[in-house]
JSON list of C-alpha atoms in Angstrom, two decimals:
[
{"chain": "A", "resi": 798, "resn": "UNK", "atom": "CA", "xyz": [21.55, 23.71, -4.31]},
{"chain": "A", "resi": 799, "resn": "UNK", "atom": "CA", "xyz": [18.08, 25.00, -3.52]},
{"chain": "A", "resi": 800, "resn": "UNK", "atom": "CA", "xyz": [16.23, 24.59, -0.26]},
{"chain": "A", "resi": 801, "resn": "UNK", "atom": "CA", "xyz": [12.49, 24.26, -0.69]},
{"chain": "A", "resi": 802, "resn": "UNK", "atom": "CA", "xyz": [9.82, 24.44, 1.97]},
{"chain": "A", "resi": 803, "resn": "UNK", "atom": "CA", "xyz": [6.16, 23.60, 1.64]},
{"chain": "A", "resi": 804, "resn": "UNK", "atom": "CA", "xyz": [3.17, 24.49, 3.76]},
{"chain": "A", "resi": 805, "resn": "UNK", "atom": "CA", "xyz": [1.24, 22.72, 5.08]},
{"chain": "A", "resi": 806, "resn": "UNK", "atom": "CA", "xyz": [3.25, 19.54, 5.45]},
{"chain": "A", "resi": 807, "resn": "UNK", "atom": "CA", "xyz": [0.02, 17.58, 5.75]},
{"chain": "A", "resi": 808, "resn": "UNK", "atom": "CA", "xyz": [-3.70, 18.15, 6.02]},
{"chain": "A", "resi": 809, "resn": "UNK", "atom": "CA", "xyz": [-6.97, 16.32, 6.30]},
{"chain": "A", "resi": 810, "resn": "UNK", "atom": "CA", "xyz": [-9.82, 17.96, 4.42]},
{"chain": "A", "resi": 811, "resn": "UNK", "atom": "CA", "xyz": [-13.49, 17.42, 3.78]},
{"chain": "A", "resi": 812, "resn": "UNK", "atom": "CA", "xyz": [-14.71, 16.74, 0.27]},
{"chain": "A", "resi": 813, "resn": "UNK", "atom": "CA", "xyz": [-15.92, 19.79, -1.59]},
{"chain": "A", "resi": 814, "resn": "UNK", "atom": "CA", "xyz": [-13.44, 22.13, 0.11]},
{"chain": "A", "resi": 815, "resn": "UNK", "atom": "CA", "xyz": [-10.25, 23.62, -1.31]},
{"chain": "A", "resi": 816, "resn": "UNK", "atom": "CA", "xyz": [-6.68, 23.66, -0.04]},
{"chain": "A", "resi": 817, "resn": "UNK", "atom": "CA", "xyz": [-3.86, 25.97, -1.06]},
{"chain": "A", "resi": 818, "resn": "UNK", "atom": "CA", "xyz": [-0.31, 24.65, -0.80]},
{"chain": "A", "resi": 819, "resn": "UNK", "atom": "CA", "xyz": [2.59, 27.06, -0.62]},
{"chain": "A", "resi": 820, "resn": "UNK", "atom": "CA", "xyz": [6.08, 26.52, -1.97]},
{"chain": "A", "resi": 821, "resn": "UNK", "atom": "CA", "xyz": [8.97, 28.76, -0.94]},
{"chain": "A", "resi": 822, "resn": "UNK", "atom": "CA", "xyz": [12.52, 28.53, -2.34]},
{"chain": "A", "resi": 823, "resn": "UNK", "atom": "CA", "xyz": [15.57, 30.07, -0.70]},
{"chain": "A", "resi": 824, "resn": "UNK", "atom": "CA", "xyz": [16.91, 31.39, -4.03]},
{"chain": "A", "resi": 825, "resn": "UNK", "atom": "CA", "xyz": [15.57, 32.63, -7.33]},
{"chain": "A", "resi": 826, "resn": "UNK", "atom": "CA", "xyz": [14.87, 29.83, -9.76]},
{"chain": "A", "resi": 827, "resn": "UNK", "atom": "CA", "xyz": [13.79, 29.81, -13.36]},
{"chain": "A", "resi": 828, "resn": "UNK", "atom": "CA", "xyz": [11.47, 26.84, -13.35]},
{"chain": "A", "resi": 829, "resn": "UNK", "atom": "CA", "xyz": [8.98, 25.69, -10.76]},
{"chain": "A", "resi": 830, "resn": "UNK", "atom": "CA", "xyz": [6.85, 22.58, -11.08]},
{"chain": "A", "resi": 831, "resn": "UNK", "atom": "CA", "xyz": [4.03, 20.94, -9.20]},
{"chain": "A", "resi": 832, "resn": "UNK", "atom": "CA", "xyz": [3.83, 17.16, -9.02]},
{"chain": "A", "resi": 833, "resn": "UNK", "atom": "CA", "xyz": [1.37, 14.69, -7.57]},
{"chain": "A", "resi": 834, "resn": "UNK", "atom": "CA", "xyz": [2.39, 11.34, -6.16]},
{"chain": "A", "resi": 835, "resn": "UNK", "atom": "CA", "xyz": [-0.43, 8.96, -5.38]},
{"chain": "A", "resi": 836, "resn": "UNK", "atom": "CA", "xyz": [0.15, 6.13, -2.91]},
{"chain": "A", "resi": 837, "resn": "UNK", "atom": "CA", "xyz": [2.67, 3.63, -4.24]},
{"chain": "A", "resi": 838, "resn": "UNK", "atom": "CA", "xyz": [3.08, 5.51, -7.50]},
{"chain": "A", "resi": 839, "resn": "UNK", "atom": "CA", "xyz": [5.82, 7.63, -9.03]},
{"chain": "A", "resi": 840, "resn": "UNK", "atom": "CA", "xyz": [5.54, 11.34, -9.62]},
{"chain": "A", "resi": 841, "resn": "UNK", "atom": "CA", "xyz": [3.13, 12.84, -12.13]},
{"chain": "A", "resi": 842, "resn": "UNK", "atom": "CA", "xyz": [3.67, 16.37, -13.37]},
{"chain": "A", "resi": 843, "resn": "UNK", "atom": "CA", "xyz": [0.62, 18.57, -12.85]},
{"chain": "A", "resi": 844, "resn": "UNK", "atom": "CA", "xyz": [1.91, 21.81, -14.30]},
{"chain": "A", "resi": 845, "resn": "UNK", "atom": "CA", "xyz": [4.80, 24.19, -14.75]},
{"chain": "A", "resi": 846, "resn": "UNK", "atom": "CA", "xyz": [4.36, 27.40, -12.79]},
{"chain": "A", "resi": 847, "resn": "UNK", "atom": "CA", "xyz": [5.27, 30.42, -14.90]},
{"chain": "A", "resi": 848, "resn": "UNK", "atom": "CA", "xyz": [6.14, 33.71, -13.28]},
{"chain": "A", "resi": 849, "resn": "UNK", "atom": "CA", "xyz": [3.67, 36.42, -14.15]},
{"chain": "A", "resi": 850, "resn": "UNK", "atom": "CA", "xyz": [1.58, 34.29, -16.48]},
{"chain": "A", "resi": 851, "resn": "UNK", "atom": "CA", "xyz": [-0.75, 31.32, -16.51]},
{"chain": "A", "resi": 852, "resn": "UNK", "atom": "CA", "xyz": [0.72, 27.95, -15.62]},
{"chain": "A", "resi": 853, "resn": "UNK", "atom": "CA", "xyz": [1.27, 25.30, -18.28]},
{"chain": "A", "resi": 854, "resn": "UNK", "atom": "CA", "xyz": [-0.81, 22.24, -17.46]},
{"chain": "A", "resi": 855, "resn": "UNK", "atom": "CA", "xyz": [-0.14, 18.65, -18.43]},
{"chain": "A", "resi": 856, "resn": "UNK", "atom": "CA", "xyz": [-2.72, 16.45, -20.04]},
{"chain": "A", "resi": 857, "resn": "UNK", "atom": "CA", "xyz": [-5.43, 15.51, -17.57]},
{"chain": "A", "resi": 858, "resn": "UNK", "atom": "CA", "xyz": [-4.97, 18.55, -15.34]},
{"chain": "A", "resi": 859, "resn": "UNK", "atom": "CA", "xyz": [-6.94, 21.80, -15.68]},
{"chain": "A", "resi": 860, "resn": "UNK", "atom": "CA", "xyz": [-6.69, 25.25, -14.21]},
{"chain": "A", "resi": 861, "resn": "UNK", "atom": "CA", "xyz": [-10.16, 25.18, -12.66]},
{"chain": "A", "resi": 862, "resn": "UNK", "atom": "CA", "xyz": [-9.20, 22.16, -10.56]},
{"chain": "A", "resi": 863, "resn": "UNK", "atom": "CA", "xyz": [-5.58, 23.10, -9.84]},
{"chain": "A", "resi": 864, "resn": "UNK", "atom": "CA", "xyz": [-5.15, 26.88, -10.01]},
{"chain": "A", "resi": 865, "resn": "UNK", "atom": "CA", "xyz": [-1.52, 27.89, -9.65]},
{"chain": "A", "resi": 866, "resn": "UNK", "atom": "CA", "xyz": [0.08, 31.20, -8.85]},
{"chain": "A", "resi": 867, "resn": "UNK", "atom": "CA", "xyz": [3.69, 32.30, -9.17]},
{"chain": "A", "resi": 868, "resn": "UNK", "atom": "CA", "xyz": [4.06, 35.95, -8.27]},
{"chain": "A", "resi": 869, "resn": "UNK", "atom": "CA", "xyz": [7.88, 35.91, -8.21]},
{"chain": "A", "resi": 870, "resn": "UNK", "atom": "CA", "xyz": [10.93, 33.70, -8.73]},
{"chain": "A", "resi": 871, "resn": "UNK", "atom": "CA", "xyz": [10.93, 32.19, -5.23]},
{"chain": "A", "resi": 872, "resn": "UNK", "atom": "CA", "xyz": [7.28, 31.46, -4.46]},
{"chain": "A", "resi": 873, "resn": "UNK", "atom": "CA", "xyz": [4.36, 29.53, -5.88]},
{"chain": "A", "resi": 874, "resn": "UNK", "atom": "CA", "xyz": [1.02, 28.18, -4.72]},
{"chain": "A", "resi": 875, "resn": "UNK", "atom": "CA", "xyz": [-1.07, 25.24, -5.85]},
{"chain": "A", "resi": 876, "resn": "UNK", "atom": "CA", "xyz": [-4.75, 25.05, -4.95]},
{"chain": "A", "resi": 877, "resn": "UNK", "atom": "CA", "xyz": [-6.60, 21.77, -5.01]},
{"chain": "A", "resi": 878, "resn": "UNK", "atom": "CA", "xyz": [-10.22, 22.81, -5.60]},
{"chain": "A", "resi": 879, "resn": "UNK", "atom": "CA", "xyz": [-13.49, 21.09, -4.82]},
{"chain": "A", "resi": 880, "resn": "UNK", "atom": "CA", "xyz": [-11.62, 18.14, -3.38]},
{"chain": "A", "resi": 881, "resn": "UNK", "atom": "CA", "xyz": [-12.74, 14.53, -3.54]},
{"chain": "A", "resi": 882, "resn": "UNK", "atom": "CA", "xyz": [-11.16, 11.43, -1.96]},
{"chain": "A", "resi": 883, "resn": "UNK", "atom": "CA", "xyz": [-9.42, 10.76, -5.28]},
{"chain": "A", "resi": 884, "resn": "UNK", "atom": "CA", "xyz": [-7.32, 13.88, -4.65]},
{"chain": "A", "resi": 885, "resn": "UNK", "atom": "CA", "xyz": [-5.71, 12.23, -1.63]},
{"chain": "A", "resi": 886, "resn": "UNK", "atom": "CA", "xyz": [-2.07, 12.27, -2.55]},
{"chain": "A", "resi": 887, "resn": "UNK", "atom": "CA", "xyz": [1.31, 13.83, -1.89]},
{"chain": "A", "resi": 888, "resn": "UNK", "atom": "CA", "xyz": [1.82, 17.12, -3.70]},
{"chain": "A", "resi": 889, "resn": "UNK", "atom": "CA", "xyz": [5.42, 18.11, -4.37]},
{"chain": "A", "resi": 890, "resn": "UNK", "atom": "CA", "xyz": [6.92, 21.38, -5.46]},
{"chain": "A", "resi": 891, "resn": "UNK", "atom": "CA", "xyz": [10.06, 21.17, -7.57]},
{"chain": "A", "resi": 892, "resn": "UNK", "atom": "CA", "xyz": [12.49, 23.72, -8.98]},
{"chain": "A", "resi": 893, "resn": "UNK", "atom": "CA", "xyz": [15.23, 23.85, -11.60]},
{"chain": "A", "resi": 894, "resn": "UNK", "atom": "CA", "xyz": [17.19, 26.47, -13.45]},
{"chain": "A", "resi": 895, "resn": "UNK", "atom": "CA", "xyz": [17.06, 26.78, -17.20]},
{"chain": "A", "resi": 896, "resn": "UNK", "atom": "CA", "xyz": [20.65, 28.02, -17.46]},
{"chain": "A", "resi": 897, "resn": "UNK", "atom": "CA", "xyz": [22.03, 24.61, -18.34]},
{"chain": "A", "resi": 898, "resn": "UNK", "atom": "CA", "xyz": [20.41, 21.35, -19.25]},
{"chain": "A", "resi": 899, "resn": "UNK", "atom": "CA", "xyz": [22.62, 19.61, -16.71]},
{"chain": "A", "resi": 900, "resn": "UNK", "atom": "CA", "xyz": [20.99, 21.37, -13.80]},
{"chain": "A", "resi": 901, "resn": "UNK", "atom": "CA", "xyz": [19.54, 19.29, -11.04]},
{"chain": "A", "resi": 902, "resn": "UNK", "atom": "CA", "xyz": [15.86, 19.33, -10.23]},
{"chain": "A", "resi": 903, "resn": "UNK", "atom": "CA", "xyz": [15.25, 19.84, -6.52]},
{"chain": "A", "resi": 904, "resn": "UNK", "atom": "CA", "xyz": [12.17, 18.75, -4.67]},
{"chain": "A", "resi": 905, "resn": "UNK", "atom": "CA", "xyz": [10.36, 20.03, -1.65]},
{"chain": "A", "resi": 906, "resn": "UNK", "atom": "CA", "xyz": [9.38, 17.71, 1.21]},
{"chain": "A", "resi": 907, "resn": "UNK", "atom": "CA", "xyz": [5.84, 17.37, -0.10]},
{"chain": "A", "resi": 908, "resn": "UNK", "atom": "CA", "xyz": [2.38, 18.03, 1.27]},
{"chain": "A", "resi": 909, "resn": "UNK", "atom": "CA", "xyz": [0.46, 14.95, 2.28]},
{"chain": "A", "resi": 910, "resn": "UNK", "atom": "CA", "xyz": [-3.26, 15.44, 1.66]},
{"chain": "A", "resi": 911, "resn": "UNK", "atom": "CA", "xyz": [-6.06, 13.20, 2.82]},
{"chain": "A", "resi": 912, "resn": "UNK", "atom": "CA", "xyz": [-9.59, 13.96, 1.66]},
{"chain": "A", "resi": 913, "resn": "UNK", "atom": "CA", "xyz": [-12.44, 12.39, 3.56]},
{"chain": "B", "resi": 146, "resn": "UNK", "atom": "CA", "xyz": [6.16, 8.56, -26.80]},
{"chain": "B", "resi": 147, "resn": "UNK", "atom": "CA", "xyz": [8.85, 9.38, -24.27]},
{"chain": "B", "resi": 148, "resn": "UNK", "atom": "CA", "xyz": [8.89, 6.73, -21.58]},
{"chain": "B", "resi": 149, "resn": "UNK", "atom": "CA", "xyz": [11.08, 5.51, -18.74]},
{"chain": "B", "resi": 150, "resn": "UNK", "atom": "CA", "xyz": [10.81, 1.97, -17.42]},
{"chain": "B", "resi": 151, "resn": "UNK", "atom": "CA", "xyz": [12.43, 0.56, -14.31]},
{"chain": "B", "resi": 152, "resn": "UNK", "atom": "CA", "xyz": [13.03, -2.92, -13.01]},
{"chain": "B", "resi": 153, "resn": "UNK", "atom": "CA", "xyz": [12.54, -4.60, -10.71]},
{"chain": "B", "resi": 154, "resn": "UNK", "atom": "CA", "xyz": [9.41, -3.00, -9.31]},
{"chain": "B", "resi": 155, "resn": "UNK", "atom": "CA", "xyz": [10.53, -3.95, -5.82]},
{"chain": "B", "resi": 156, "resn": "UNK", "atom": "CA", "xyz": [13.53, -5.63, -4.29]},
{"chain": "B", "resi": 157, "resn": "UNK", "atom": "CA", "xyz": [14.38, -7.05, -0.89]},
{"chain": "B", "resi": 158, "resn": "UNK", "atom": "CA", "xyz": [18.00, -7.66, 0.11]},
{"chain": "B", "resi": 159, "resn": "UNK", "atom": "CA", "xyz": [19.95, -8.30, 3.29]},
{"chain": "B", "resi": 160, "resn": "UNK", "atom": "CA", "xyz": [22.10, -5.64, 4.85]},
{"chain": "B", "resi": 161, "resn": "UNK", "atom": "CA", "xyz": [25.63, -5.67, 3.47]},
{"chain": "B", "resi": 162, "resn": "UNK", "atom": "CA", "xyz": [24.67, -7.14, 0.11]},
{"chain": "B", "resi": 163, "resn": "UNK", "atom": "CA", "xyz": [25.00, -5.40, -3.24]},
{"chain": "B", "resi": 164, "resn": "UNK", "atom": "CA", "xyz": [22.18, -4.79, -5.71]},
{"chain": "B", "resi": 165, "resn": "UNK", "atom": "CA", "xyz": [21.61, -3.31, -9.14]},
{"chain": "B", "resi": 166, "resn": "UNK", "atom": "CA", "xyz": [18.57, -1.42, -10.35]},
{"chain": "B", "resi": 167, "resn": "UNK", "atom": "CA", "xyz": [17.74, -1.03, -14.03]},
{"chain": "B", "resi": 168, "resn": "UNK", "atom": "CA", "xyz": [16.34, 1.83, -16.09]},
{"chain": "B", "resi": 169, "resn": "UNK", "atom": "CA", "xyz": [15.38, 1.76, -19.78]},
{"chain": "B", "resi": 170, "resn": "UNK", "atom": "CA", "xyz": [14.19, 4.84, -21.63]},
{"chain": "B", "resi": 171, "resn": "UNK", "atom": "CA", "xyz": [12.88, 5.93, -25.00]},
{"chain": "B", "resi": 172, "resn": "UNK", "atom": "CA", "xyz": [13.30, 9.68, -24.48]},
{"chain": "B", "resi": 173, "resn": "UNK", "atom": "CA", "xyz": [14.76, 11.29, -27.57]},
{"chain": "B", "resi": 174, "resn": "UNK", "atom": "CA", "xyz": [16.71, 13.40, -28.10]},
{"chain": "B", "resi": 175, "resn": "UNK", "atom": "CA", "xyz": [18.49, 12.73, -24.86]},
{"chain": "B", "resi": 176, "resn": "UNK", "atom": "CA", "xyz": [20.08, 15.29, -22.56]},
{"chain": "B", "resi": 177, "resn": "UNK", "atom": "CA", "xyz": [20.72, 13.70, -19.21]},
{"chain": "B", "resi": 178, "resn": "UNK", "atom": "CA", "xyz": [19.65, 10.97, -16.85]},
{"chain": "B", "resi": 179, "resn": "UNK", "atom": "CA", "xyz": [19.33, 11.22, -13.10]},
{"chain": "B", "resi": 180, "resn": "UNK", "atom": "CA", "xyz": [18.81, 8.82, -10.29]},
{"chain": "B", "resi": 181, "resn": "UNK", "atom": "CA", "xyz": [16.87, 10.00, -7.27]},
{"chain": "B", "resi": 182, "resn": "UNK", "atom": "CA", "xyz": [16.37, 8.43, -3.87]},
{"chain": "B", "resi": 183, "resn": "UNK", "atom": "CA", "xyz": [13.03, 9.00, -2.20]},
{"chain": "B", "resi": 184, "resn": "UNK", "atom": "CA", "xyz": [12.59, 8.07, 1.42]},
{"chain": "B", "resi": 185, "resn": "UNK", "atom": "CA", "xyz": [9.05, 7.37, 2.54]},
{"chain": "B", "resi": 186, "resn": "UNK", "atom": "CA", "xyz": [7.16, 10.58, 3.18]},
{"chain": "B", "resi": 187, "resn": "UNK", "atom": "CA", "xyz": [9.89, 12.80, 1.74]},
{"chain": "B", "resi": 188, "resn": "UNK", "atom": "CA", "xyz": [10.68, 14.46, -1.56]},
{"chain": "B", "resi": 189, "resn": "UNK", "atom": "CA", "xyz": [13.19, 12.86, -3.97]},
{"chain": "B", "resi": 190, "resn": "UNK", "atom": "CA", "xyz": [16.87, 13.67, -3.52]},
{"chain": "B", "resi": 191, "resn": "UNK", "atom": "CA", "xyz": [19.32, 13.58, -6.42]},
{"chain": "B", "resi": 192, "resn": "UNK", "atom": "CA", "xyz": [22.00, 10.87, -6.33]},
{"chain": "B", "resi": 193, "resn": "UNK", "atom": "CA", "xyz": [23.67, 11.21, -9.73]},
{"chain": "B", "resi": 194, "resn": "UNK", "atom": "CA", "xyz": [23.25, 12.98, -13.03]},
{"chain": "B", "resi": 195, "resn": "UNK", "atom": "CA", "xyz": [24.85, 11.84, -16.27]},
{"chain": "B", "resi": 196, "resn": "UNK", "atom": "CA", "xyz": [25.00, 13.33, -19.72]},
{"chain": "B", "resi": 197, "resn": "UNK", "atom": "CA", "xyz": [25.34, 11.61, -23.07]},
{"chain": "B", "resi": 198, "resn": "UNK", "atom": "CA", "xyz": [29.13, 11.43, -22.87]},
{"chain": "B", "resi": 199, "resn": "UNK", "atom": "CA", "xyz": [29.35, 9.95, -19.39]},
{"chain": "B", "resi": 200, "resn": "UNK", "atom": "CA", "xyz": [29.38, 6.18, -18.85]},
{"chain": "B", "resi": 201, "resn": "UNK", "atom": "CA", "xyz": [29.82, 5.95, -15.10]},
{"chain": "B", "resi": 202, "resn": "UNK", "atom": "CA", "xyz": [29.33, 8.22, -12.13]},
{"chain": "B", "resi": 203, "resn": "UNK", "atom": "CA", "xyz": [29.72, 7.42, -8.47]},
{"chain": "B", "resi": 204, "resn": "UNK", "atom": "CA", "xyz": [28.37, 8.98, -5.32]},
{"chain": "B", "resi": 205, "resn": "UNK", "atom": "CA", "xyz": [29.70, 7.10, -2.32]},
{"chain": "B", "resi": 206, "resn": "UNK", "atom": "CA", "xyz": [28.27, 3.58, -2.38]},
{"chain": "B", "resi": 207, "resn": "UNK", "atom": "CA", "xyz": [26.07, 4.45, -5.35]},
{"chain": "B", "resi": 208, "resn": "UNK", "atom": "CA", "xyz": [27.41, 3.93, -8.87]},
{"chain": "B", "resi": 209, "resn": "UNK", "atom": "CA", "xyz": [25.36, 4.75, -11.93]},
{"chain": "B", "resi": 210, "resn": "UNK", "atom": "CA", "xyz": [26.15, 3.59, -15.44]},
{"chain": "B", "resi": 211, "resn": "UNK", "atom": "CA", "xyz": [24.77, 4.81, -18.73]},
{"chain": "B", "resi": 212, "resn": "UNK", "atom": "CA", "xyz": [24.71, 3.25, -22.19]},
{"chain": "B", "resi": 213, "resn": "UNK", "atom": "CA", "xyz": [23.26, 5.93, -24.44]},
{"chain": "B", "resi": 214, "resn": "UNK", "atom": "CA", "xyz": [23.35, 3.62, -27.45]},
{"chain": "B", "resi": 215, "resn": "UNK", "atom": "CA", "xyz": [21.06, 1.04, -25.90]},
{"chain": "B", "resi": 216, "resn": "UNK", "atom": "CA", "xyz": [19.27, 3.67, -23.79]},
{"chain": "B", "resi": 217, "resn": "UNK", "atom": "CA", "xyz": [19.88, 1.83, -20.57]},
{"chain": "B", "resi": 218, "resn": "UNK", "atom": "CA", "xyz": [21.12, 2.87, -17.16]},
{"chain": "B", "resi": 219, "resn": "UNK", "atom": "CA", "xyz": [21.78, 1.02, -13.96]},
{"chain": "B", "resi": 220, "resn": "UNK", "atom": "CA", "xyz": [22.26, 2.04, -10.36]},
{"chain": "B", "resi": 221, "resn": "UNK", "atom": "CA", "xyz": [24.52, -0.22, -8.32]},
{"chain": "B", "resi": 222, "resn": "UNK", "atom": "CA", "xyz": [24.43, -0.04, -4.54]},
{"chain": "B", "resi": 223, "resn": "UNK", "atom": "CA", "xyz": [27.39, -1.51, -2.73]},
{"chain": "B", "resi": 224, "resn": "UNK", "atom": "CA", "xyz": [27.40, -2.86, 0.83]},
{"chain": "B", "resi": 225, "resn": "UNK", "atom": "CA", "xyz": [23.78, -1.92, 1.42]},
{"chain": "B", "resi": 226, "resn": "UNK", "atom": "CA", "xyz": [22.67, -0.33, 4.66]},
{"chain": "B", "resi": 227, "resn": "UNK", "atom": "CA", "xyz": [19.30, -0.22, 6.34]},
{"chain": "B", "resi": 228, "resn": "UNK", "atom": "CA", "xyz": [19.08, 3.48, 5.44]},
{"chain": "B", "resi": 229, "resn": "UNK", "atom": "CA", "xyz": [19.18, 2.54, 1.75]},
{"chain": "B", "resi": 230, "resn": "UNK", "atom": "CA", "xyz": [15.58, 1.37, 2.06]},
{"chain": "B", "resi": 231, "resn": "UNK", "atom": "CA", "xyz": [13.74, 3.77, -0.21]},
{"chain": "B", "resi": 232, "resn": "UNK", "atom": "CA", "xyz": [12.33, 4.19, -3.68]},
{"chain": "B", "resi": 233, "resn": "UNK", "atom": "CA", "xyz": [14.86, 4.85, -6.43]},
{"chain": "B", "resi": 234, "resn": "UNK", "atom": "CA", "xyz": [13.58, 6.84, -9.36]},
{"chain": "B", "resi": 235, "resn": "UNK", "atom": "CA", "xyz": [15.18, 7.17, -12.78]},
{"chain": "B", "resi": 236, "resn": "UNK", "atom": "CA", "xyz": [14.45, 10.48, -14.53]},
{"chain": "B", "resi": 237, "resn": "UNK", "atom": "CA", "xyz": [15.38, 11.35, -18.10]},
{"chain": "B", "resi": 238, "resn": "UNK", "atom": "CA", "xyz": [15.44, 14.78, -19.67]},
{"chain": "B", "resi": 239, "resn": "UNK", "atom": "CA", "xyz": [15.27, 15.36, -23.39]},
{"chain": "B", "resi": 240, "resn": "UNK", "atom": "CA", "xyz": [17.53, 17.72, -25.27]},
{"chain": "B", "resi": 241, "resn": "UNK", "atom": "CA", "xyz": [14.89, 20.25, -26.22]},
{"chain": "B", "resi": 242, "resn": "UNK", "atom": "CA", "xyz": [15.06, 23.64, -24.57]},
{"chain": "B", "resi": 243, "resn": "UNK", "atom": "CA", "xyz": [12.62, 23.74, -21.68]},
{"chain": "B", "resi": 244, "resn": "UNK", "atom": "CA", "xyz": [11.67, 20.08, -22.06]},
{"chain": "B", "resi": 245, "resn": "UNK", "atom": "CA", "xyz": [10.44, 18.68, -18.84]},
{"chain": "B", "resi": 246, "resn": "UNK", "atom": "CA", "xyz": [11.57, 15.58, -17.08]},
{"chain": "B", "resi": 247, "resn": "UNK", "atom": "CA", "xyz": [10.22, 12.07, -17.70]},
{"chain": "B", "resi": 248, "resn": "UNK", "atom": "CA", "xyz": [9.95, 10.01, -14.52]},
{"chain": "B", "resi": 249, "resn": "UNK", "atom": "CA", "xyz": [10.22, 6.27, -14.20]},
{"chain": "B", "resi": 250, "resn": "UNK", "atom": "CA", "xyz": [7.85, 4.41, -11.85]},
{"chain": "B", "resi": 251, "resn": "UNK", "atom": "CA", "xyz": [10.63, 3.74, -9.35]},
{"chain": "B", "resi": 252, "resn": "UNK", "atom": "CA", "xyz": [12.05, 0.64, -7.70]},
{"chain": "B", "resi": 253, "resn": "UNK", "atom": "CA", "xyz": [11.16, 0.07, -4.08]},
{"chain": "B", "resi": 254, "resn": "UNK", "atom": "CA", "xyz": [14.22, -1.27, -2.21]},
{"chain": "B", "resi": 255, "resn": "UNK", "atom": "CA", "xyz": [13.95, -2.81, 1.22]},
{"chain": "B", "resi": 256, "resn": "UNK", "atom": "CA", "xyz": [17.13, -3.65, 3.11]},
{"chain": "B", "resi": 257, "resn": "UNK", "atom": "CA", "xyz": [16.62, -6.10, 5.95]},
{"chain": "B", "resi": 258, "resn": "UNK", "atom": "CA", "xyz": [18.95, -6.67, 8.92]}
]
């Protein structure tokens, strides 16, 4: 199994500012993902963080709004830029290994963001 | 389009009772199906994972079934406890290399004393 930590666990931010969320895994993993979970909703994939290259974004999400870094196999960051109240959500980091399709996807505890 | 649907949207039961949650999917080709439990304010935690050839898998009081022909799965919770109150999410992965996971909307279960 993989143990994932996220920082910060929660934050309250003013609109127009940016917040960078960190995700740290206790072991090397092939795949890292960033999800958003709005109140009462299920998870929505923002992007796949690729080591050493640009992240792969899902439809509706762009790099200018959600820049992602992944400098190595155990760490990634997600920045929520120029925030608005609509960005208030829980942001979750997730990891999986590509070695076998039966691998489990593990989730971090999430970062709860409130934008005023 | 690959989709995962879950029913009911929410469910309230009394402690000690059993319940069954449903998941229907259209993801194709199919690789595996997982059930996650997500407590409020926490990240999802895996309960079971099943591949095409598996019909049933248990994890304590949780039993998942899979019918790959009808593309349906169920999660049965036996002798519910207050700590079972959570959202239960069905996630399906396709059989394409690197294909990401398709999440269902979840079922919100509340267990009352």
